[in-house]
CSV table of C-alpha atoms and ligand atoms in Angstrom, one decimal:
chain,number,residue,atom,x,y,z
V,7,UNK,CA,-32.4,1.9,14.1
V,8,UNK,CA,-30.9,-0.5,16.7
V,9,UNK,CA,-27.0,-1.1,16.1
V,10,UNK,CA,-26.5,-3.8,14.1
V,11,UNK,CA,-23.8,-6.3,16.3
V,12,UNK,CA,-21.4,-9.5,15.6
V,13,UNK,CA,-21.3,-12.3,17.9
V,14,UNK,CA,-18.1,-14.1,18.3
V,15,UNK,CA,-18.1,-17.2,20.3
V,16,UNK,CA,-14.6,-18.6,21.3
V,17,UNK,CA,-14.6,-21.7,23.4
V,18,UNK,CA,-17.2,-20.8,26.1
V,19,UNK,CA,-17.0,-16.9,25.9
V,20,UNK,CA,-19.3,-14.9,23.3
V,21,UNK,CA,-18.0,-11.5,22.3
V,22,UNK,CA,-19.9,-9.0,20.8
V,23,UNK,CA,-18.3,-6.6,17.4
V,24,UNK,CA,-20.5,-3.7,16.2
V,25,UNK,CA,-21.5,-3.9,12.8
V,26,UNK,CA,-20.8,-0.7,10.3
V,27,UNK,CA,-22.5,0.1,7.3
V,28,UNK,CA,-21.6,2.2,4.5
V,29,UNK,CA,-23.8,4.6,2.0
V,30,UNK,CA,-23.6,1.3,-0.6
V,31,UNK,CA,-21.9,-2.1,-0.4
V,32,UNK,CA,-21.0,-4.4,2.4
V,33,UNK,CA,-21.4,-3.7,5.9
V,34,UNK,CA,-18.5,-4.2,7.9
V,35,UNK,CA,-17.3,-6.0,11.3
V,36,UNK,CA,-15.6,-3.3,13.5
V,37,UNK,CA,-13.1,-5.4,15.2
V,38,UNK,CA,-10.6,-2.5,16.1
V,39,UNK,CA,-11.2,-4.1,19.8
V,40,UNK,CA,-11.2,-8.0,19.0
V,41,UNK,CA,-7.2,-7.9,20.2
V,42,UNK,CA,-7.6,-6.3,23.0
V,43,UNK,CA,-11.2,-8.0,24.2
V,44,UNK,CA,-9.9,-12.0,22.8
V,45,UNK,CA,-6.0,-11.6,22.6
V,46,UNK,CA,-6.3,-13.0,19.2
V,47,UNK,CA,-5.9,-11.5,15.9
V,48,UNK,CA,-7.9,-12.5,12.3
V,49,UNK,CA,-5.8,-13.6,9.6
V,50,UNK,CA,-6.6,-12.5,6.0
V,51,UNK,CA,-3.7,-12.6,4.2
V,52,UNK,CA,-4.1,-10.6,0.9
V,53,UNK,CA,-6.7,-8.8,2.4
V,54,UNK,CA,-9.6,-10.8,0.4
V,55,UNK,CA,-12.0,-10.1,3.4
V,56,UNK,CA,-10.6,-6.8,5.0
V,57,UNK,CA,-11.4,-3.5,4.7
V,58,UNK,CA,-8.3,-1.0,5.4
V,59,UNK,CA,-9.8,2.3,5.9
V,60,UNK,CA,-13.7,4.0,5.0
V,61,UNK,CA,-13.3,6.0,1.8
V,62,UNK,CA,-15.5,8.2,-0.2
V,63,UNK,CA,-13.8,8.4,-3.2
V,64,UNK,CA,-14.3,5.3,-5.3
V,65,UNK,CA,-16.9,2.3,-5.4
V,66,UNK,CA,-16.3,-1.0,-7.3
V,67,UNK,CA,-19.2,-3.6,-7.1
V,68,UNK,CA,-17.3,-6.7,-8.4
V,69,UNK,CA,-20.3,-8.7,-9.4
V,70,UNK,CA,-22.1,-6.2,-11.0
V,71,UNK,CA,-19.2,-5.0,-12.9
V,72,UNK,CA,-19.4,-1.0,-11.4
V,73,UNK,CA,-17.3,1.3,-11.0
V,74,UNK,CA,-17.9,5.0,-9.8
V,75,UNK,CA,-15.3,8.0,-9.2
V,76,UNK,CA,-17.9,10.3,-6.1
V,77,UNK,CA,-20.7,8.4,-7.2
V,78,UNK,CA,-20.5,8.7,-11.2
V,79,UNK,CA,-19.9,5.8,-13.2
V,80,UNK,CA,-16.9,5.2,-15.3
V,81,UNK,CA,-18.5,4.6,-18.6
V,82,UNK,CA,-20.5,8.0,-18.3
V,83,UNK,CA,-17.1,10.0,-17.2
V,84,UNK,CA,-15.2,8.4,-20.0
V,85,UNK,CA,-17.4,9.0,-22.5
V,86,UNK,CA,-18.6,12.3,-21.6
V,87,UNK,CA,-16.1,14.0,-19.0
V,88,UNK,CA,-12.2,14.6,-19.5
V,89,UNK,CA,-8.9,13.4,-17.6
V,90,UNK,CA,-8.5,17.0,-15.4
V,91,UNK,CA,-12.3,17.4,-14.9
V,92,UNK,CA,-11.8,13.9,-13.3
V,93,UNK,CA,-9.1,14.7,-11.5
V,94,UNK,CA,-10.8,17.6,-9.7
V,95,UNK,CA,-13.8,15.5,-9.2
V,96,UNK,CA,-12.0,12.4,-7.6
V,97,UNK,CA,-9.6,15.3,-5.2
V,98,UNK,CA,-12.5,17.7,-4.3
V,99,UNK,CA,-15.1,15.4,-4.0
V,100,UNK,CA,-17.9,17.1,-6.9
V,101,UNK,CA,-17.6,18.0,-10.7
V,102,UNK,CA,-16.3,21.2,-11.2
V,103,UNK,CA,-18.4,24.5,-12.6
V,104,UNK,CA,-16.5,26.6,-15.5
V,105,UNK,CA,-14.5,28.4,-13.7
V,106,UNK,CA,-13.3,26.1,-11.0
V,107,UNK,CA,-12.3,23.6,-14.0
V,108,UNK,CA,-10.1,26.9,-16.0
V,109,UNK,CA,-8.7,28.0,-12.5
V,110,UNK,CA,-7.8,23.9,-11.6
V,111,UNK,CA,-6.9,23.2,-15.6
V,112,UNK,CA,-4.6,26.7,-15.5
V,113,UNK,CA,-2.6,25.3,-11.9
V,114,UNK,CA,-2.0,22.1,-13.3
V,115,UNK,CA,-0.8,23.7,-16.5
V,116,UNK,CA,1.9,26.2,-14.9
V,117,UNK,CA,3.5,23.2,-12.7
V,118,UNK,CA,4.2,20.7,-15.8
V,119,UNK,CA,7.9,21.9,-16.0
V,120,UNK,CA,10.2,19.8,-13.5
V,121,UNK,CA,13.5,21.5,-12.1
V,122,UNK,CA,15.7,22.1,-14.7
V,123,UNK,CA,18.9,19.8,-12.6
V,124,UNK,CA,16.3,16.7,-12.9
V,125,UNK,CA,17.8,16.4,-16.0
V,126,UNK,CA,20.8,15.1,-15.1
V,127,UNK,CA,19.5,12.6,-12.9
V,128,UNK,CA,18.2,11.4,-15.5
V,129,UNK,CA,21.3,11.0,-17.1
V,130,UNK,CA,22.5,8.6,-14.2
V,131,UNK,CA,20.6,5.9,-15.8
V,132,UNK,CA,21.2,3.6,-18.4
V,133,UNK,CA,19.8,4.1,-21.9
V,134,UNK,CA,18.1,0.7,-22.4
V,135,UNK,CA,16.8,1.7,-18.4
V,136,UNK,CA,12.9,0.3,-18.1
V,137,UNK,CA,10.7,3.7,-17.9
V,138,UNK,CA,9.1,2.6,-14.7
V,139,UNK,CA,12.6,2.1,-12.9
V,140,UNK,CA,13.4,5.8,-13.9
V,141,UNK,CA,9.8,6.8,-12.7
V,142,UNK,CA,10.5,5.2,-9.4
V,143,UNK,CA,13.7,6.7,-8.8
V,144,UNK,CA,12.6,10.6,-10.2
V,145,UNK,CA,9.6,10.4,-8.3
V,146,UNK,CA,11.1,9.7,-5.0
V,147,UNK,CA,13.7,12.2,-5.8
V,148,UNK,CA,11.5,15.1,-6.1
V,149,UNK,CA,11.5,15.4,-2.2
V,150,UNK,CA,15.0,16.6,-3.0
V,151,UNK,CA,13.7,19.5,-5.6
V,152,UNK,CA,10.4,20.6,-3.6
V,153,UNK,CA,11.3,21.2,-0.2
V,154,UNK,CA,8.5,23.5,0.0
V,155,UNK,CA,5.7,21.0,-0.5
V,156,UNK,CA,7.0,18.1,2.1
V,157,UNK,CA,5.6,19.1,5.1
V,158,UNK,CA,2.1,16.7,5.3
V,159,UNK,CA,0.9,18.7,8.5
V,160,UNK,CA,0.7,22.1,6.0
V,161,UNK,CA,-2.6,22.0,4.2
V,162,UNK,CA,-1.1,24.6,1.6
V,163,UNK,CA,1.5,22.3,1.2
V,164,UNK,CA,-0.3,19.1,0.6
V,165,UNK,CA,-2.3,21.1,-2.1
V,166,UNK,CA,0.7,22.4,-3.8
V,167,UNK,CA,2.4,18.5,-3.7
V,168,UNK,CA,-0.7,16.9,-5.2
V,169,UNK,CA,-0.8,19.6,-8.2
V,170,UNK,CA,2.8,19.0,-8.5
V,171,UNK,CA,2.5,15.8,-8.9
V,172,UNK,CA,-0.5,15.6,-11.4
V,173,UNK,CA,1.1,18.3,-13.4
V,174,UNK,CA,4.5,16.7,-13.4
V,175,UNK,CA,4.2,12.8,-14.1
V,176,UNK,CA,3.7,13.2,-17.9
V,177,UNK,CA,6.4,15.2,-17.9
V,178,UNK,CA,8.8,12.6,-16.0
V,179,UNK,CA,7.0,9.7,-18.1
V,180,UNK,CA,7.9,11.2,-21.3
V,181,UNK,CA,11.4,12.5,-20.3
V,182,UNK,CA,11.9,8.6,-19.4
V,183,UNK,CA,10.7,7.6,-22.4
V,184,UNK,CA,12.8,10.2,-24.8
V,185,UNK,CA,16.0,9.0,-22.4
V,186,UNK,CA,15.3,5.5,-23.5
V,187,UNK,CA,15.0,6.5,-27.2
V,188,UNK,CA,18.1,8.8,-27.3
V,189,UNK,CA,16.3,11.6,-28.4
V,190,UNK,CA,16.2,15.1,-26.2
V,191,UNK,CA,13.6,15.7,-23.5
V,192,UNK,CA,10.6,18.1,-25.0
V,193,UNK,CA,9.4,21.0,-22.8
V,194,UNK,CA,5.5,21.0,-21.8
V,195,UNK,CA,3.5,23.2,-23.9
V,196,UNK,CA,1.1,25.3,-21.7
V,197,UNK,CA,-1.3,26.0,-25.2
V,198,UNK,CA,-1.8,22.0,-25.1
V,199,UNK,CA,-4.4,20.4,-23.1
V,200,UNK,CA,-3.3,17.4,-20.5
V,201,UNK,CA,-3.5,14.6,-23.0
V,202,UNK,CA,-1.9,16.5,-26.3
V,203,UNK,CA,0.5,17.9,-24.2
V,204,UNK,CA,2.2,14.4,-23.3
V,205,UNK,CA,1.9,13.2,-26.9
V,206,UNK,CA,3.8,15.9,-28.1
V,207,UNK,CA,6.5,15.7,-25.6
V,208,UNK,CA,6.7,12.0,-26.5
V,209,UNK,CA,6.7,12.0,-30.0
V,210,UNK,CA,7.9,15.6,-31.2
V,211,UNK,CA,11.2,16.1,-32.5
V,212,UNK,CA,13.6,19.5,-32.8
V,213,UNK,CA,13.7,18.5,-36.6
V,214,UNK,CA,9.7,18.9,-37.5
V,215,UNK,CA,6.5,20.7,-36.0
V,216,UNK,CA,4.7,17.2,-34.5
V,217,UNK,CA,0.6,17.6,-35.3
V,218,UNK,CA,-1.1,16.0,-32.0
V,219,UNK,CA,-4.1,13.7,-33.6
V,220,UNK,CA,-7.3,14.9,-31.9
V,221,UNK,CA,-8.4,11.2,-31.7
V,222,UNK,CA,-5.5,9.9,-30.5
V,223,UNK,CA,-5.3,12.9,-27.6
V,224,UNK,CA,-9.1,12.0,-26.7
V,225,UNK,CA,-8.3,8.0,-26.5
V,226,UNK,CA,-4.6,8.7,-24.7
V,227,UNK,CA,-7.5,11.2,-22.6
V,228,UNK,CA,-10.2,8.3,-21.9
V,229,UNK,CA,-7.1,5.7,-21.2
V,230,UNK,CA,-6.0,8.2,-18.6
V,231,UNK,CA,-9.6,8.5,-17.2
V,232,UNK,CA,-10.2,5.2,-17.1
V,233,UNK,CA,-7.0,4.0,-14.7
V,234,UNK,CA,-7.3,7.0,-12.7
V,235,UNK,CA,-8.2,5.5,-9.4
V,236,UNK,CA,-9.8,2.4,-7.8
V,237,UNK,CA,-10.5,1.9,-4.2
V,238,UNK,CA,-7.8,0.2,-2.4
V,239,UNK,CA,-5.9,-1.6,-5.1
V,240,UNK,CA,-2.0,-2.8,-4.0
V,241,UNK,CA,-0.4,0.4,-5.2
V,242,UNK,CA,-3.3,2.6,-3.5
V,243,UNK,CA,-2.9,0.8,-0.3
V,244,UNK,CA,1.1,0.7,-0.6
V,245,UNK,CA,0.4,4.7,-0.8
V,246,UNK,CA,-1.5,4.7,2.1
V,247,UNK,CA,0.4,2.7,4.4
V,248,UNK,CA,3.9,5.0,3.1
V,249,UNK,CA,1.8,8.1,4.2
V,250,UNK,CA,0.2,6.4,7.5
V,251,UNK,CA,4.0,6.8,8.7
V,252,UNK,CA,4.3,10.9,7.5
V,253,UNK,CA,6.4,10.0,5.1
V,254,UNK,CA,6.6,12.8,2.4
V,255,UNK,CA,3.9,12.7,-0.7
V,256,UNK,CA,6.8,12.2,-3.3
V,257,UNK,CA,8.3,9.3,-1.3
V,258,UNK,CA,4.4,7.8,-1.4
V,259,UNK,CA,3.6,8.0,-4.8
V,260,UNK,CA,7.3,6.8,-5.5
V,261,UNK,CA,6.3,3.8,-3.2
V,262,UNK,CA,3.2,3.1,-5.3
V,263,UNK,CA,4.8,3.5,-8.5
V,264,UNK,CA,6.9,0.7,-7.5
V,265,UNK,CA,4.3,-1.6,-6.7
V,266,UNK,CA,2.5,-0.6,-9.8
V,267,UNK,CA,4.9,-2.4,-11.6
V,268,UNK,CA,4.4,-5.6,-10.6
V,269,UNK,CA,2.9,-8.1,-13.4
V,270,UNK,CA,0.1,-9.0,-11.1
V,271,UNK,CA,-0.9,-5.2,-11.0
V,272,UNK,CA,0.0,-2.7,-13.4
V,273,UNK,CA,2.3,-4.4,-15.4
V,274,UNK,CA,-0.1,-6.9,-16.5
V,275,UNK,CA,-0.9,-4.1,-19.7
V,276,UNK,CA,2.7,-4.7,-20.6
V,277,UNK,CA,2.5,-8.4,-19.8
V,278,UNK,CA,-0.7,-9.0,-21.6
V,279,UNK,CA,0.4,-7.2,-25.0
V,280,UNK,CA,3.9,-9.4,-24.9
V,281,UNK,CA,1.6,-12.7,-24.6
V,282,UNK,CA,-1.2,-11.7,-26.8
V,283,UNK,CA,2.3,-11.2,-29.8
V,284,UNK,CA,3.7,-14.6,-28.3
V,285,UNK,CA,0.3,-16.0,-29.1
V,286,UNK,CA,0.7,-14.2,-32.7
V,287,UNK,CA,-2.4,-16.1,-34.7
V,288,UNK,CA,-5.7,-17.5,-33.5
V,289,UNK,CA,-4.9,-20.9,-34.0
V,290,UNK,CA,-2.6,-21.0,-31.3
V,291,UNK,CA,-5.2,-19.6,-28.3
V,292,UNK,CA,-6.0,-23.2,-27.3
V,293,UNK,CA,-2.5,-24.1,-26.6
V,294,UNK,CA,-1.9,-20.9,-24.1
V,295,UNK,CA,-5.9,-21.5,-22.8
V,296,UNK,CA,-4.7,-24.9,-21.9
V,297,UNK,CA,-1.2,-23.6,-20.3
V,298,UNK,CA,-3.1,-20.8,-18.5
V,299,UNK,CA,-5.6,-23.9,-17.0
V,300,UNK,CA,-2.2,-26.1,-16.1
V,301,UNK,CA,-1.5,-25.7,-12.4
V,302,UNK,CA,2.2,-26.7,-13.3
V,303,UNK,CA,2.8,-24.2,-15.4
V,304,UNK,CA,3.1,-20.8,-14.0
V,305,UNK,CA,1.5,-19.1,-17.0
V,306,UNK,CA,-1.6,-17.1,-16.7
V,307,UNK,CA,-3.7,-15.1,-19.3
V,308,UNK,CA,-2.6,-11.3,-18.2
V,309,UNK,CA,-5.1,-8.9,-18.9
V,310,UNK,CA,-7.5,-11.6,-17.0
V,311,UNK,CA,-8.8,-12.0,-13.9
V,312,UNK,CA,-9.6,-9.6,-11.2
V,313,UNK,CA,-9.8,-9.6,-7.3
V,314,UNK,CA,-12.7,-7.7,-7.0
V,315,UNK,CA,-14.7,-8.0,-10.6
V,316,UNK,CA,-16.6,-10.9,-10.7
V,317,UNK,CA,-17.8,-9.6,-14.0
V,318,UNK,CA,-16.6,-7.6,-16.8
V,319,UNK,CA,-14.6,-4.8,-15.8
V,320,UNK,CA,-16.1,-2.0,-17.1
V,321,UNK,CA,-13.1,-0.1,-17.8
V,322,UNK,CA,-12.2,-3.4,-20.3
V,323,UNK,CA,-15.2,-2.8,-22.2
V,324,UNK,CA,-14.6,0.9,-22.9
V,325,UNK,CA,-11.4,0.2,-23.8
V,326,UNK,CA,-12.1,-2.6,-26.6
V,327,UNK,CA,-14.2,-0.1,-27.8
V,328,UNK,CA,-11.5,2.6,-27.9
V,329,UNK,CA,-9.2,0.3,-29.1
V,330,UNK,CA,-11.2,-0.4,-32.3
V,331,UNK,CA,-12.0,3.5,-33.0
V,332,UNK,CA,-8.1,4.4,-32.7
V,333,UNK,CA,-6.8,1.6,-34.9
V,334,UNK,CA,-9.8,2.3,-37.5
V,335,UNK,CA,-8.5,5.7,-37.5
V,336,UNK,CA,-5.2,4.7,-37.8
V,337,UNK,CA,-5.9,2.3,-40.6
V,338,UNK,CA,-5.0,-0.8,-39.0
V,339,UNK,CA,-8.3,-2.1,-38.2
V,340,UNK,CA,-7.1,-5.9,-39.2
V,341,UNK,CA,-4.8,-5.5,-36.6
V,342,UNK,CA,-4.0,-9.0,-35.9
V,343,UNK,CA,-3.1,-8.1,-32.1
V,344,UNK,CA,-7.0,-6.7,-31.7
V,345,UNK,CA,-8.0,-10.2,-33.4
V,346,UNK,CA,-6.2,-12.6,-31.1
V,347,UNK,CA,-7.6,-10.7,-28.7
V,348,UNK,CA,-11.1,-10.6,-29.1
V,349,UNK,CA,-11.0,-14.3,-29.8
V,350,UNK,CA,-9.1,-15.0,-26.9
V,351,UNK,CA,-11.8,-13.4,-24.7
V,352,UNK,CA,-14.3,-15.4,-26.6
V,353,UNK,CA,-13.0,-18.7,-26.7
V,354,UNK,CA,-11.9,-18.1,-22.9
V,355,UNK,CA,-15.2,-16.3,-21.7
V,356,UNK,CA,-16.9,-20.0,-22.8
V,357,UNK,CA,-15.0,-22.1,-21.5
V,358,UNK,CA,-16.1,-23.7,-17.6
V,359,UNK,CA,-12.6,-22.8,-16.4
V,360,UNK,CA,-12.9,-18.9,-16.5
V,361,UNK,CA,-16.5,-18.8,-16.4
V,362,UNK,CA,-16.4,-21.0,-12.8
V,363,UNK,CA,-13.5,-18.8,-11.6
V,364,UNK,CA,-15.7,-15.8,-13.1
V,365,UNK,CA,-12.4,-14.6,-15.0
V,366,UNK,CA,-12.9,-11.9,-17.0
V,367,UNK,CA,-10.9,-9.1,-19.4
V,368,UNK,CA,-9.6,-6.6,-17.1
V,369,UNK,CA,-8.4,-3.3,-18.1
V,370,UNK,CA,-5.0,-4.3,-18.7
V,371,UNK,CA,-6.0,-6.8,-21.4
V,372,UNK,CA,-7.0,-4.0,-24.3
V,373,UNK,CA,-4.9,-0.7,-23.1
V,374,UNK,CA,-2.0,-2.3,-24.6
V,375,UNK,CA,-3.1,-2.5,-28.3
V,376,UNK,CA,-4.1,1.6,-28.0
V,377,UNK,CA,-0.8,2.6,-26.9
V,378,UNK,CA,0.9,0.1,-29.2
V,379,UNK,CA,-1.0,1.2,-32.1
V,380,UNK,CA,-0.5,5.2,-30.9
V,381,UNK,CA,3.8,4.4,-31.3
V,382,UNK,CA,4.5,3.2,-27.7
V,383,UNK,CA,6.9,0.9,-26.7
V,384,UNK,CA,5.7,-2.3,-24.4
V,385,UNK,CA,8.3,-0.3,-21.5
V,386,UNK,CA,6.2,2.6,-21.7
V,387,UNK,CA,2.6,0.8,-20.8
V,388,UNK,CA,2.6,0.8,-17.2
V,389,UNK,CA,4.5,4.0,-16.9
V,390,UNK,CA,1.2,5.3,-18.9
V,391,UNK,CA,-0.9,3.6,-16.1
V,392,UNK,CA,1.1,5.0,-13.3
V,393,UNK,CA,0.7,8.9,-14.7
V,394,UNK,CA,-2.9,8.3,-14.6
V,395,UNK,CA,-3.2,6.6,-11.3
V,396,UNK,CA,-1.4,9.4,-9.8
V,397,UNK,CA,-4.6,11.7,-8.9
V,398,UNK,CA,-6.2,8.3,-7.4
V,399,UNK,CA,-3.2,7.6,-5.2
V,400,UNK,CA,-3.0,11.6,-4.1
V,401,UNK,CA,-6.4,11.7,-3.7
V,402,UNK,CA,-6.6,8.8,-1.2
V,403,UNK,CA,-3.7,9.8,0.4
V,404,UNK,CA,-4.9,13.1,1.3
V,405,UNK,CA,-8.5,11.7,2.4
V,406,UNK,CA,-6.3,9.4,4.6
V,407,UNK,CA,-3.7,12.7,5.5
V,408,UNK,CA,-7.0,14.1,6.5
V,409,UNK,CA,-8.5,11.3,8.6
V,410,UNK,CA,-9.1,12.6,12.6
V,411,UNK,CA,-8.6,8.2,13.1
V,412,UNK,CA,-5.4,8.2,11.0
V,413,UNK,CA,-3.1,5.7,12.4
V,414,UNK,CA,0.2,4.5,11.4
V,415,UNK,CA,-0.5,0.8,9.9
V,416,UNK,CA,1.1,-1.8,11.4
V,417,UNK,CA,-0.4,-5.2,10.7
V,418,UNK,CA,0.4,-8.3,13.0
V,419,UNK,CA,1.3,-12.1,11.5
V,420,UNK,CA,0.4,-15.7,12.5
V,421,UNK,CA,3.9,-16.9,13.6
V,422,UNK,CA,5.3,-20.3,12.5
V,423,UNK,CA,8.8,-19.7,13.6
V,424,UNK,CA,11.0,-21.0,15.9
V,425,UNK,CA,10.2,-20.6,19.7
V,426,UNK,CA,13.0,-18.6,22.1
V,427,UNK,CA,16.4,-20.6,22.0
V,428,UNK,CA,19.7,-19.6,23.5
V,429,UNK,CA,22.6,-18.7,21.1
V,430,UNK,CA,25.4,-21.6,20.4
V,431,UNK,CA,28.5,-20.3,19.8
V,432,UNK,CA,30.6,-21.0,16.6
V,433,UNK,CA,33.0,-23.5,18.6
V,434,UNK,CA,29.7,-25.9,19.7
V,435,UNK,CA,28.1,-25.7,16.0
Q,530,SDX,C1,-4.7,-4.5,-12.3
Q,530,SDX,O1,-7.1,-4.6,-7.6
Q,530,SDX,C2,-7.1,-3.5,-8.5
Q,530,SDX,O2,-8.0,-2.8,-8.7
Q,530,SDX,C3,-6.3,-3.7,-9.5
Q,530,SDX,C4,-6.5,-2.9,-10.7
Q,530,SDX,C5,-6.1,-1.4,-10.6
Q,530,SDX,O3,-7.1,-1.0,-11.3
Q,530,SDX,O4,-5.8,-0.9,-9.5
Q,530,SDX,O5,-7.8,-3.2,-11.3
Q,530,SDX,C6,-5.3,-3.0,-12.0
Q,530,SDX,O6,-4.3,-5.0,-11.6
Q,530,SDX,C7,-5.6,-5.3,-12.8
Q,530,SDX,C8,-5.4,-7.1,-12.9
Q,530,SDX,C9,-4.1,-6.9,-13.8
Q,530,SDX,N1,-3.4,-8.0,-13.5
Q,530,SDX,C10,-3.8,-9.3,-14.4
Q,530,SDX,O7,-4.2,-9.3,-15.3
Q,530,SDX,C11,-2.5,-10.6,-13.6
Q,530,SDX,C12,-3.7,-12.1,-14.3
Q,530,SDX,N2,-4.4,-12.0,-13.2
Q,530,SDX,C13,-4.1,-12.7,-12.3
Q,530,SDX,O8,-2.6,-12.6,-12.2
Q,530,SDX,C14,-5.1,-12.4,-11.1
Q,530,SDX,O9,-6.4,-12.7,-12.0
Q,530,SDX,C15,-5.2,-11.8,-10.1
Q,530,SDX,C16,-3.8,-11.3,-9.4
Q,530,SDX,C17,-5.8,-10.1,-10.8
Q,530,SDX,C18,-6.4,-11.4,-8.9
Q,530,SDX,O10,-6.1,-12.7,-8.3
Q,530,SDX,P1,-6.9,-13.1,-7.0
Q,530,SDX,O11,-7.9,-12.5,-6.8
Q,530,SDX,O12,-5.7,-13.3,-5.8
Q,530,SDX,O13,-6.8,-14.6,-7.6
Q,530,SDX,P2,-6.0,-16.0,-7.7
Q,530,SDX,O14,-5.2,-16.2,-7.7
Q,530,SDX,O15,-6.9,-16.6,-6.3
Q,530,SDX,O16,-7.2,-16.8,-8.9
Q,530,SDX,C19,-8.3,-17.6,-8.6
Q,530,SDX,C20,-8.4,-18.7,-9.4
Q,530,SDX,C21,-7.0,-19.6,-9.1
Q,530,SDX,O17,-7.4,-20.4,-10.0
Q,530,SDX,P3,-7.9,-22.3,-8.7
Q,530,SDX,O18,-6.8,-21.9,-7.8
Q,530,SDX,O19,-9.0,-21.4,-7.9
Q,530,SDX,O20,-8.0,-23.2,-9.2
Q,530,SDX,O21,-8.4,-18.1,-10.8
Q,530,SDX,C22,-7.1,-18.4,-11.4
Q,530,SDX,C23,-5.9,-18.9,-10.3
Q,530,SDX,O22,-4.9,-20.0,-10.8
Q,530,SDX,N3,-6.6,-17.3,-12.0
Q,530,SDX,C24,-6.0,-17.4,-13.3
Q,530,SDX,C25,-5.8,-16.0,-14.0
Q,530,SDX,N4,-6.5,-15.3,-12.7
Q,530,SDX,C26,-6.9,-16.2,-11.9
Q,530,SDX,N5,-6.0,-18.7,-14.0
Q,530,SDX,C27,-5.4,-18.3,-15.4
Q,530,SDX,N6,-5.2,-17.0,-15.7
Q,530,SDX,C28,-5.6,-15.5,-14.9
Q,530,SDX,N7,-5.0,-14.9,-15.7
């Protein structure tokens, strides 16, 4: 098949660049030689039209509202798989057989404890510290405890660091929660599955037996799966850029945690529930819809809109279903927040402003309702997103480190500042 090319005319010169095709999705124009050939940069703040890498992990079709993890649709994985199996799939590219899954689960289980000295690290924080502030610090500090898995040149150390991150994030997140409520840390238990272990570390207390509700554990496991990876989103791009300097994996994941915290990204689940609570009742929805449309008002509908999805976020659909199931189980199906959320979605999706801009609920719109019903404070919502996304960050980081074309990320700019000028001594200013 003849090689596809793109022609670019600048003045009276014409330049030709290869067009590359992936397995599915848009082709790309390979502009790596653009600056050398033309002396020009491309200009794409926010990378709306830029493919920063090639990857085979996750694919999103924003127009169709499709999300594939290694080719498997997210709704099938959410209903038929489980988070640890999805971790294996994202890391190694194929669904595991029984023996492979058992071995992987066993390796993760045996890394869930954190170094005992880390308990003192938590005690340096104020009790009212936001769990995401604690996680950003503690995850970065892991490099100070696990020296034997920071050499990114050693594939064995990369593998151990990957397992350690996936295994310890729930423990770190649960410890951040326990510290914020003044309760003792709860050690992980090897007889519990991943989601049940997290719930146990968050909600059990020494004073009495804590029984994990299997329906709640299944909902948590599904939330972890829905958040596991999502192509080159802001926090994953942060992890890749950090990793391109050969920084150790703990530092790269800590950078991803910090980026995820923003309310435009992973912080939206906390902001969305706070917004639904502020709206309070269905009759106040029109007031907030008008504010979201008012350009002079910085207010946006949190949990709505997406850079890639210009259709319903497939994760939001599964999340809404789970919210109904959990609320029914907990006997709070007439939960006013869920009613406001469903009515808000209905009104927004019939309003031309949202329809024209293809703004639909995203993964963050319903997740907070489940987490709130299970008993988590809103401040823990993004920490739970971070522990879920750790496998995606790690899988993308490993893919980048293993890429023979790996280069340090170094974007350029369109400079609008002052040209060269001489220093003026203070006495003359
Ligand atoms: C996540 O990238 C990922 O994959 C992220 C994520 C993942 O799994 O990693 O999916 C997780 O971050 C989901 C998104 C969570 N964020 C929110 O819910 C915050 C609210 N949403 C917006 O801030 C916004 O929609 C973004 C940030 C998500 C997307 O912003 P874009 O793609 O840069 O779009 P934009 O800001 O240019 O908006 C386009 C138009 C603008 O209006 P006009 O200038 O055309 O008149 O849509 C409007 C915006 O004002 N708009 C909204 C809106 N989102 C966009 N108006 C009201 N409410 C909103 N939520």
